[in-house]
XYZ file of C-alpha atoms in Angstrom:
389
model
C 270.302 -89.427 -36.377
C 269.399 -89.554 -32.677
C 267.780 -92.785 -31.437
C 266.222 -93.041 -27.958
C 266.105 -96.674 -26.819
C 264.678 -98.323 -23.720
C 267.734 -99.174 -21.633
C 266.562 -102.787 -21.269
C 266.399 -103.557 -24.985
C 269.135 -106.184 -25.519
C 271.798 -105.688 -28.190
C 270.546 -102.136 -28.684
C 273.971 -100.621 -29.209
C 275.084 -103.438 -31.520
C 272.025 -102.865 -33.699
C 271.372 -99.133 -33.547
C 274.797 -97.502 -32.965
C 275.806 -98.082 -36.619
C 272.681 -96.118 -37.606
C 273.085 -93.103 -35.328
C 273.588 -91.770 -31.788
C 271.986 -94.105 -29.231
C 270.542 -92.640 -26.015
C 269.486 -95.313 -23.508
C 266.694 -94.342 -21.098
C 264.812 -96.599 -18.616
C 261.457 -97.434 -20.138
C 259.326 -95.827 -17.436
C 261.375 -92.629 -17.704
C 260.826 -92.109 -21.424
C 258.747 -88.926 -21.600
C 258.151 -86.030 -23.988
C 261.364 -84.306 -22.909
C 263.404 -87.459 -23.574
C 262.155 -87.809 -27.165
C 261.835 -84.148 -28.161
C 265.131 -84.095 -30.092
C 264.998 -87.749 -31.192
C 264.528 -88.975 -34.747
C 263.625 -92.514 -33.691
C 262.265 -94.178 -30.558
C 262.595 -97.855 -29.623
C 260.481 -99.068 -26.688
C 259.089 -102.084 -24.903
C 255.590 -102.601 -23.514
C 256.092 -100.515 -20.356
C 256.324 -97.221 -22.276
C 253.048 -95.609 -23.330
C 253.467 -94.005 -26.760
C 250.693 -91.501 -27.394
C 250.019 -87.965 -28.565
C 251.302 -86.503 -25.317
C 254.641 -88.255 -25.795
C 255.264 -87.472 -29.471
C 253.764 -83.966 -29.709
C 256.465 -81.379 -30.306
C 259.092 -83.986 -31.218
C 260.850 -84.524 -34.513
C 260.258 -88.279 -34.416
C 260.033 -90.035 -37.760
C 259.945 -93.617 -36.472
C 258.724 -95.555 -33.431
C 259.423 -99.236 -32.946
C 258.340 -101.568 -30.156
C 260.371 -104.730 -29.591
C 257.230 -106.615 -28.551
C 254.435 -108.716 -29.963
C 251.709 -106.531 -28.452
C 251.024 -102.958 -29.578
C 248.245 -101.854 -27.223
C 250.694 -99.467 -25.500
C 251.098 -97.538 -28.762
C 248.548 -95.065 -30.142
C 249.097 -95.864 -33.793
C 246.566 -93.265 -34.938
C 248.580 -90.543 -33.212
C 251.712 -91.714 -35.015
C 249.979 -91.927 -38.393
C 248.585 -88.411 -37.987
C 252.161 -87.123 -37.700
C 253.558 -89.392 -40.436
C 255.690 -91.235 -37.901
C 256.627 -94.697 -39.131
C 255.835 -97.622 -36.864
C 256.999 -101.216 -36.473
C 256.494 -103.984 -33.942
C 257.909 -107.493 -33.681
C 254.983 -109.928 -34.056
C 255.924 -113.440 -33.032
C 259.377 -112.500 -31.740
C 258.907 -114.053 -28.296
C 256.112 -116.490 -29.062
C 258.342 -119.541 -28.622
C 259.488 -118.260 -25.229
C 255.885 -117.864 -24.042
C 255.097 -121.411 -25.154
C 258.166 -122.618 -23.233
C 256.810 -120.768 -20.176
C 253.403 -122.448 -20.477
C 254.899 -125.922 -20.875
C 257.295 -125.374 -17.966
C 254.415 -124.210 -15.778
C 252.183 -127.140 -16.691
C 255.021 -129.598 -16.090
C 255.629 -128.063 -12.663
C 251.938 -128.285 -11.750
C 251.751 -131.857 -13.024
C 254.558 -132.778 -10.651
C 253.030 -130.912 -7.697
C 249.490 -132.148 -8.237
C 250.291 -135.654 -9.419
C 248.808 -135.792 -12.905
C 250.233 -136.703 -16.299
C 250.427 -134.002 -18.937
C 248.394 -136.009 -21.455
C 245.621 -136.492 -18.890
C 244.464 -132.889 -19.251
C 242.410 -131.192 -21.964
C 243.693 -127.685 -22.679
C 241.573 -124.771 -23.856
C 243.490 -122.055 -25.703
C 241.879 -118.618 -25.898
C 243.516 -116.651 -28.680
C 245.238 -118.628 -31.436
C 247.649 -116.092 -32.885
C 251.435 -116.228 -32.808
C 251.568 -117.655 -29.273
C 248.333 -119.633 -29.106
C 248.909 -121.246 -32.481
C 252.394 -122.410 -31.556
C 251.163 -123.629 -28.165
C 248.398 -125.628 -29.804
C 250.862 -127.245 -32.227
C 253.279 -128.278 -29.482
C 250.587 -129.569 -27.126
C 248.913 -131.624 -29.843
C 252.288 -133.020 -30.900
C 252.710 -134.142 -27.274
C 249.376 -135.958 -27.489
C 247.474 -133.414 -25.391
C 243.918 -132.722 -26.509
C 243.259 -129.044 -27.234
C 240.184 -126.904 -27.868
C 240.602 -123.401 -29.268
C 238.619 -120.165 -29.080
C 239.318 -117.201 -31.367
C 236.182 -115.388 -32.610
C 238.056 -112.887 -34.832
C 239.709 -115.754 -36.677
C 236.380 -117.495 -37.148
C 235.168 -114.418 -38.981
C 238.298 -114.040 -41.067
C 238.068 -115.087 -44.678
C 241.305 -117.037 -44.327
C 239.629 -119.589 -42.086
C 238.054 -121.317 -45.099
C 241.443 -121.555 -46.783
C 242.730 -123.333 -43.692
C 240.056 -125.983 -44.059
C 238.383 -125.026 -40.791
C 240.161 -125.018 -37.481
C 237.602 -126.423 -35.058
C 237.069 -123.276 -33.014
C 234.689 -123.210 -30.066
C 232.933 -120.602 -27.966
C 234.725 -119.545 -24.782
C 231.945 -120.902 -22.572
C 232.340 -124.282 -24.266
C 236.030 -124.294 -23.344
C 235.154 -123.448 -19.750
C 232.743 -126.397 -19.662
C 235.033 -128.914 -21.339
C 238.641 -128.123 -20.425
C 240.845 -128.860 -17.418
C 243.330 -126.106 -18.329
C 242.445 -122.672 -19.712
C 245.255 -120.612 -21.290
C 244.713 -116.953 -22.198
C 246.781 -115.584 -25.099
C 244.654 -112.724 -26.387
C 245.635 -109.134 -27.117
C 243.949 -106.414 -25.096
C 240.997 -105.008 -27.043
C 238.981 -102.516 -24.997
C 235.981 -101.957 -27.278
C 234.042 -103.517 -30.114
C 232.439 -106.891 -30.822
C 235.560 -108.796 -29.814
C 236.615 -106.777 -26.773
C 238.878 -108.780 -24.481
C 239.052 -106.596 -21.381
C 237.732 -108.798 -18.551
C 237.003 -111.498 -21.102
C 237.190 -113.795 -18.107
C 234.787 -111.857 -15.912
C 233.237 -112.726 -12.559
C 230.569 -114.949 -14.144
C 233.036 -117.006 -16.154
C 235.502 -117.287 -13.286
C 232.674 -118.553 -11.068
C 231.839 -121.182 -13.710
C 235.322 -122.714 -13.784
C 235.061 -126.301 -12.614
C 236.903 -127.333 -9.449
C 240.393 -128.496 -10.361
C 240.710 -126.149 -13.335
C 244.116 -124.626 -14.043
C 243.822 -121.018 -15.249
C 246.932 -119.621 -16.939
C 247.230 -116.045 -18.177
C 250.298 -115.117 -20.205
C 248.487 -112.718 -22.528
C 247.357 -109.399 -21.092
C 246.534 -108.724 -17.447
C 243.351 -106.771 -18.141
C 241.821 -109.712 -20.009
C 241.078 -111.289 -16.631
C 239.069 -109.789 -13.768
C 241.674 -110.017 -11.027
C 239.304 -109.082 -8.220
C 236.896 -111.841 -9.210
C 239.723 -114.363 -9.446
C 241.027 -113.319 -6.030
C 237.548 -113.850 -4.563
C 237.303 -117.320 -6.106
C 240.762 -118.349 -4.927
C 240.360 -116.975 -1.410
C 236.833 -118.315 -1.008
C 236.663 -121.762 -2.579
C 240.380 -122.436 -3.163
C 239.482 -125.161 -5.660
C 241.188 -123.927 -8.834
C 244.831 -123.198 -9.655
C 246.091 -119.903 -11.083
C 249.280 -119.327 -13.039
C 249.676 -115.598 -13.666
C 252.430 -113.826 -15.561
C 250.439 -110.706 -16.489
C 248.409 -108.519 -14.154
C 246.105 -105.570 -13.935
C 247.781 -102.329 -12.872
C 251.365 -103.453 -13.396
C 253.700 -102.922 -11.630
C 251.521 -102.179 -8.574
C 249.765 -105.528 -8.853
C 247.294 -107.037 -6.395
C 249.471 -108.469 -3.610
C 246.676 -110.710 -2.311
C 246.144 -112.235 -5.753
C 249.894 -112.711 -6.118
C 249.909 -114.678 -2.845
C 247.030 -116.874 -4.005
C 248.499 -117.781 -7.406
C 250.286 -121.141 -7.500
C 252.800 -119.650 -9.933
C 253.159 -115.849 -9.977
C 255.737 -114.220 -12.246
C 256.479 -110.584 -13.201
C 255.441 -110.452 -16.872
C 258.473 -112.389 -18.089
C 256.897 -115.279 -20.035
C 258.384 -113.951 -23.257
C 261.721 -112.886 -21.777
C 264.066 -115.289 -23.504
C 267.346 -114.001 -24.869
C 266.412 -115.447 -28.249
C 263.005 -113.758 -28.324
C 264.390 -110.426 -27.158
C 267.058 -110.497 -29.833
C 264.449 -111.308 -32.485
C 262.443 -108.302 -31.339
C 265.442 -105.975 -31.422
C 266.518 -107.268 -34.827
C 263.027 -106.864 -36.300
C 262.854 -103.210 -35.189
C 266.448 -102.615 -36.359
C 265.475 -103.829 -39.832
C 262.350 -101.666 -39.902
C 264.206 -98.558 -38.705
C 266.930 -99.029 -41.316
C 264.332 -99.400 -44.053
C 262.469 -96.314 -42.851
C 265.623 -94.176 -43.184
C 266.949 -95.893 -46.303
C 269.956 -97.396 -44.551
C 271.543 -100.800 -45.236
C 270.738 -103.801 -43.027
C 274.017 -105.511 -42.227
C 273.422 -107.414 -38.964
C 271.812 -110.860 -38.941
C 270.290 -112.806 -36.064
C 273.300 -115.101 -36.210
C 275.524 -112.081 -35.545
C 273.575 -111.303 -32.371
C 272.900 -114.749 -30.869
C 275.493 -116.094 -28.413
C 275.968 -119.845 -27.968
C 273.756 -121.367 -25.246
C 275.389 -122.074 -21.874
C 274.081 -125.649 -22.050
C 274.185 -126.784 -25.678
C 273.478 -130.468 -25.053
C 272.795 -133.234 -22.571
C 272.553 -137.001 -22.871
C 269.775 -139.261 -21.583
C 269.820 -142.997 -21.067
C 267.091 -145.402 -19.948
C 265.185 -145.047 -16.703
C 263.129 -141.896 -17.155
C 259.414 -141.719 -17.882
C 258.265 -139.283 -20.558
C 257.076 -136.726 -18.001
C 260.311 -137.054 -16.007
C 262.413 -136.563 -19.124
C 260.373 -133.534 -20.160
C 260.711 -131.922 -16.733
C 264.436 -132.604 -16.580
C 265.100 -131.089 -20.012
C 262.779 -128.135 -19.463
C 264.409 -127.248 -16.162
C 267.868 -127.622 -17.665
C 266.929 -124.668 -19.869
C 264.303 -122.852 -17.784
C 262.828 -123.408 -14.319
C 259.715 -121.258 -13.829
C 259.996 -121.659 -10.049
C 263.014 -119.347 -10.117
C 260.893 -116.473 -11.400
C 258.061 -117.152 -8.961
C 260.516 -117.094 -6.061
C 262.253 -113.946 -7.339
C 259.000 -111.972 -7.470
C 258.091 -112.891 -3.896
C 261.624 -112.193 -2.661
C 261.883 -108.759 -4.275
C 258.364 -107.855 -3.202
C 259.348 -108.467 0.414
C 262.553 -106.465 0.019
C 261.349 -103.503 -2.039
C 257.564 -103.477 -2.022
C 255.334 -104.776 -4.799
C 255.705 -102.151 -7.520
C 259.455 -101.629 -7.108
C 260.081 -105.359 -6.709
C 258.035 -106.189 -9.798
C 259.923 -103.663 -11.919
C 263.278 -104.722 -10.515
C 262.644 -108.352 -11.425
C 261.961 -107.292 -14.999
C 264.839 -104.814 -15.228
C 267.420 -107.295 -13.918
C 265.906 -110.410 -15.479
C 268.539 -113.079 -16.303
C 267.425 -113.742 -19.850
C 266.923 -117.448 -20.391
C 267.387 -119.446 -23.572
C 264.649 -121.307 -25.415
C 264.066 -125.060 -25.459
C 265.179 -125.183 -29.096
C 268.755 -124.233 -28.094
C 269.200 -127.546 -26.249
C 270.132 -130.714 -28.127
C 269.112 -133.863 -26.249
C 271.223 -136.873 -27.186
C 269.415 -140.165 -26.607
C 271.276 -143.390 -26.107
C 269.643 -146.396 -27.773
C 267.765 -147.461 -24.637
C 266.084 -144.046 -24.450
C 265.021 -143.671 -28.077
C 261.324 -143.807 -27.125
C 261.731 -140.318 -25.679
C 262.575 -138.832 -29.067
C 259.002 -138.052 -30.098
C 257.877 -136.274 -26.914
C 261.120 -134.309 -26.537
C 261.011 -133.159 -30.138
C 257.328 -132.234 -29.765
C 258.173 -130.123 -26.715
C 260.612 -128.084 -28.782
C 264.015 -129.623 -28.114
C 266.499 -130.733 -30.733
C 266.945 -134.488 -30.526
C 269.873 -136.671 -31.580
C 268.944 -140.368 -31.541
C 271.276 -143.301 -31.051
C 274.074 -141.476 -29.232
C 276.597 -143.757 -27.535
C 278.449 -140.808 -25.983
């Protein structure tokens, strides 16, 4: 069996080499010629999988190591009886880490406490649902918007979830986080969900964070608001027209990163492992590798805290010990200056130093710091209380 794999899929050879011949190709170079003689294709979000790509191939399986699937024409695959799998939820924890790290950084820069802000979450799926749970555990008030879930029959079984209209979130929230898939048509289309009207209605002081899909936000309208009034804050990880993103908007964003919110080593490995399992099942092959086989130990397994830190200080310290979002902001601007926007954006992603997730760090608390246990655990860290070490 011949398996074409995006060259940036981690642990690809460990997972797929036991199943067949692995051919690694950069994601943007995967074309019809590259897959013509392949039996299976494993991609990430930068490769468009459509009729033009798969026509004339012998493909029997396509897998994407991502949560999102809007880069895959599933109807084209089904018409050719090509099996398909994605990795829903694989990097959701990493995206939540990114949001918390960004909010903690802004809280420090702008001088507010995390619990002083009301957060509106647009899209309460794998990412938004986990974000809501962690924020509420931290004592941060949240409002949620997810019209498709309101219509779902399962909502009654959940006892109601207190969903609100998007315009209500815009009116009531200090922070607006977008975590929706890209849906171009239909009653719940999300392309330019935050359009010029809604961006104009954001109250001064609002923090707007998009770690969902770039096209869900009207970038031109946001650029006009930021360059004109300069009274809201933007945190942008996803962009329209990646990788040739709007340089002016990038300059205006307080935190600008190159679509890496979900790029943790743990999340990437989950995605690879999920597609490995699906591919093996598709071809009737045994699944022998586990996530434990793939996951290396974290470079910083633990740290110890004593008295003297406020909750927000302790959260920032522990978050940055695992992941500092400022590194990725600085890298994008540095590589843009060196290589140009599109090449710099892609290079940041291709050479990204995969981070670990908050859950890989155990925070040992000496007795005088035991009050930090609740907030640190809520943020996603492992906590050991009463350490004298």
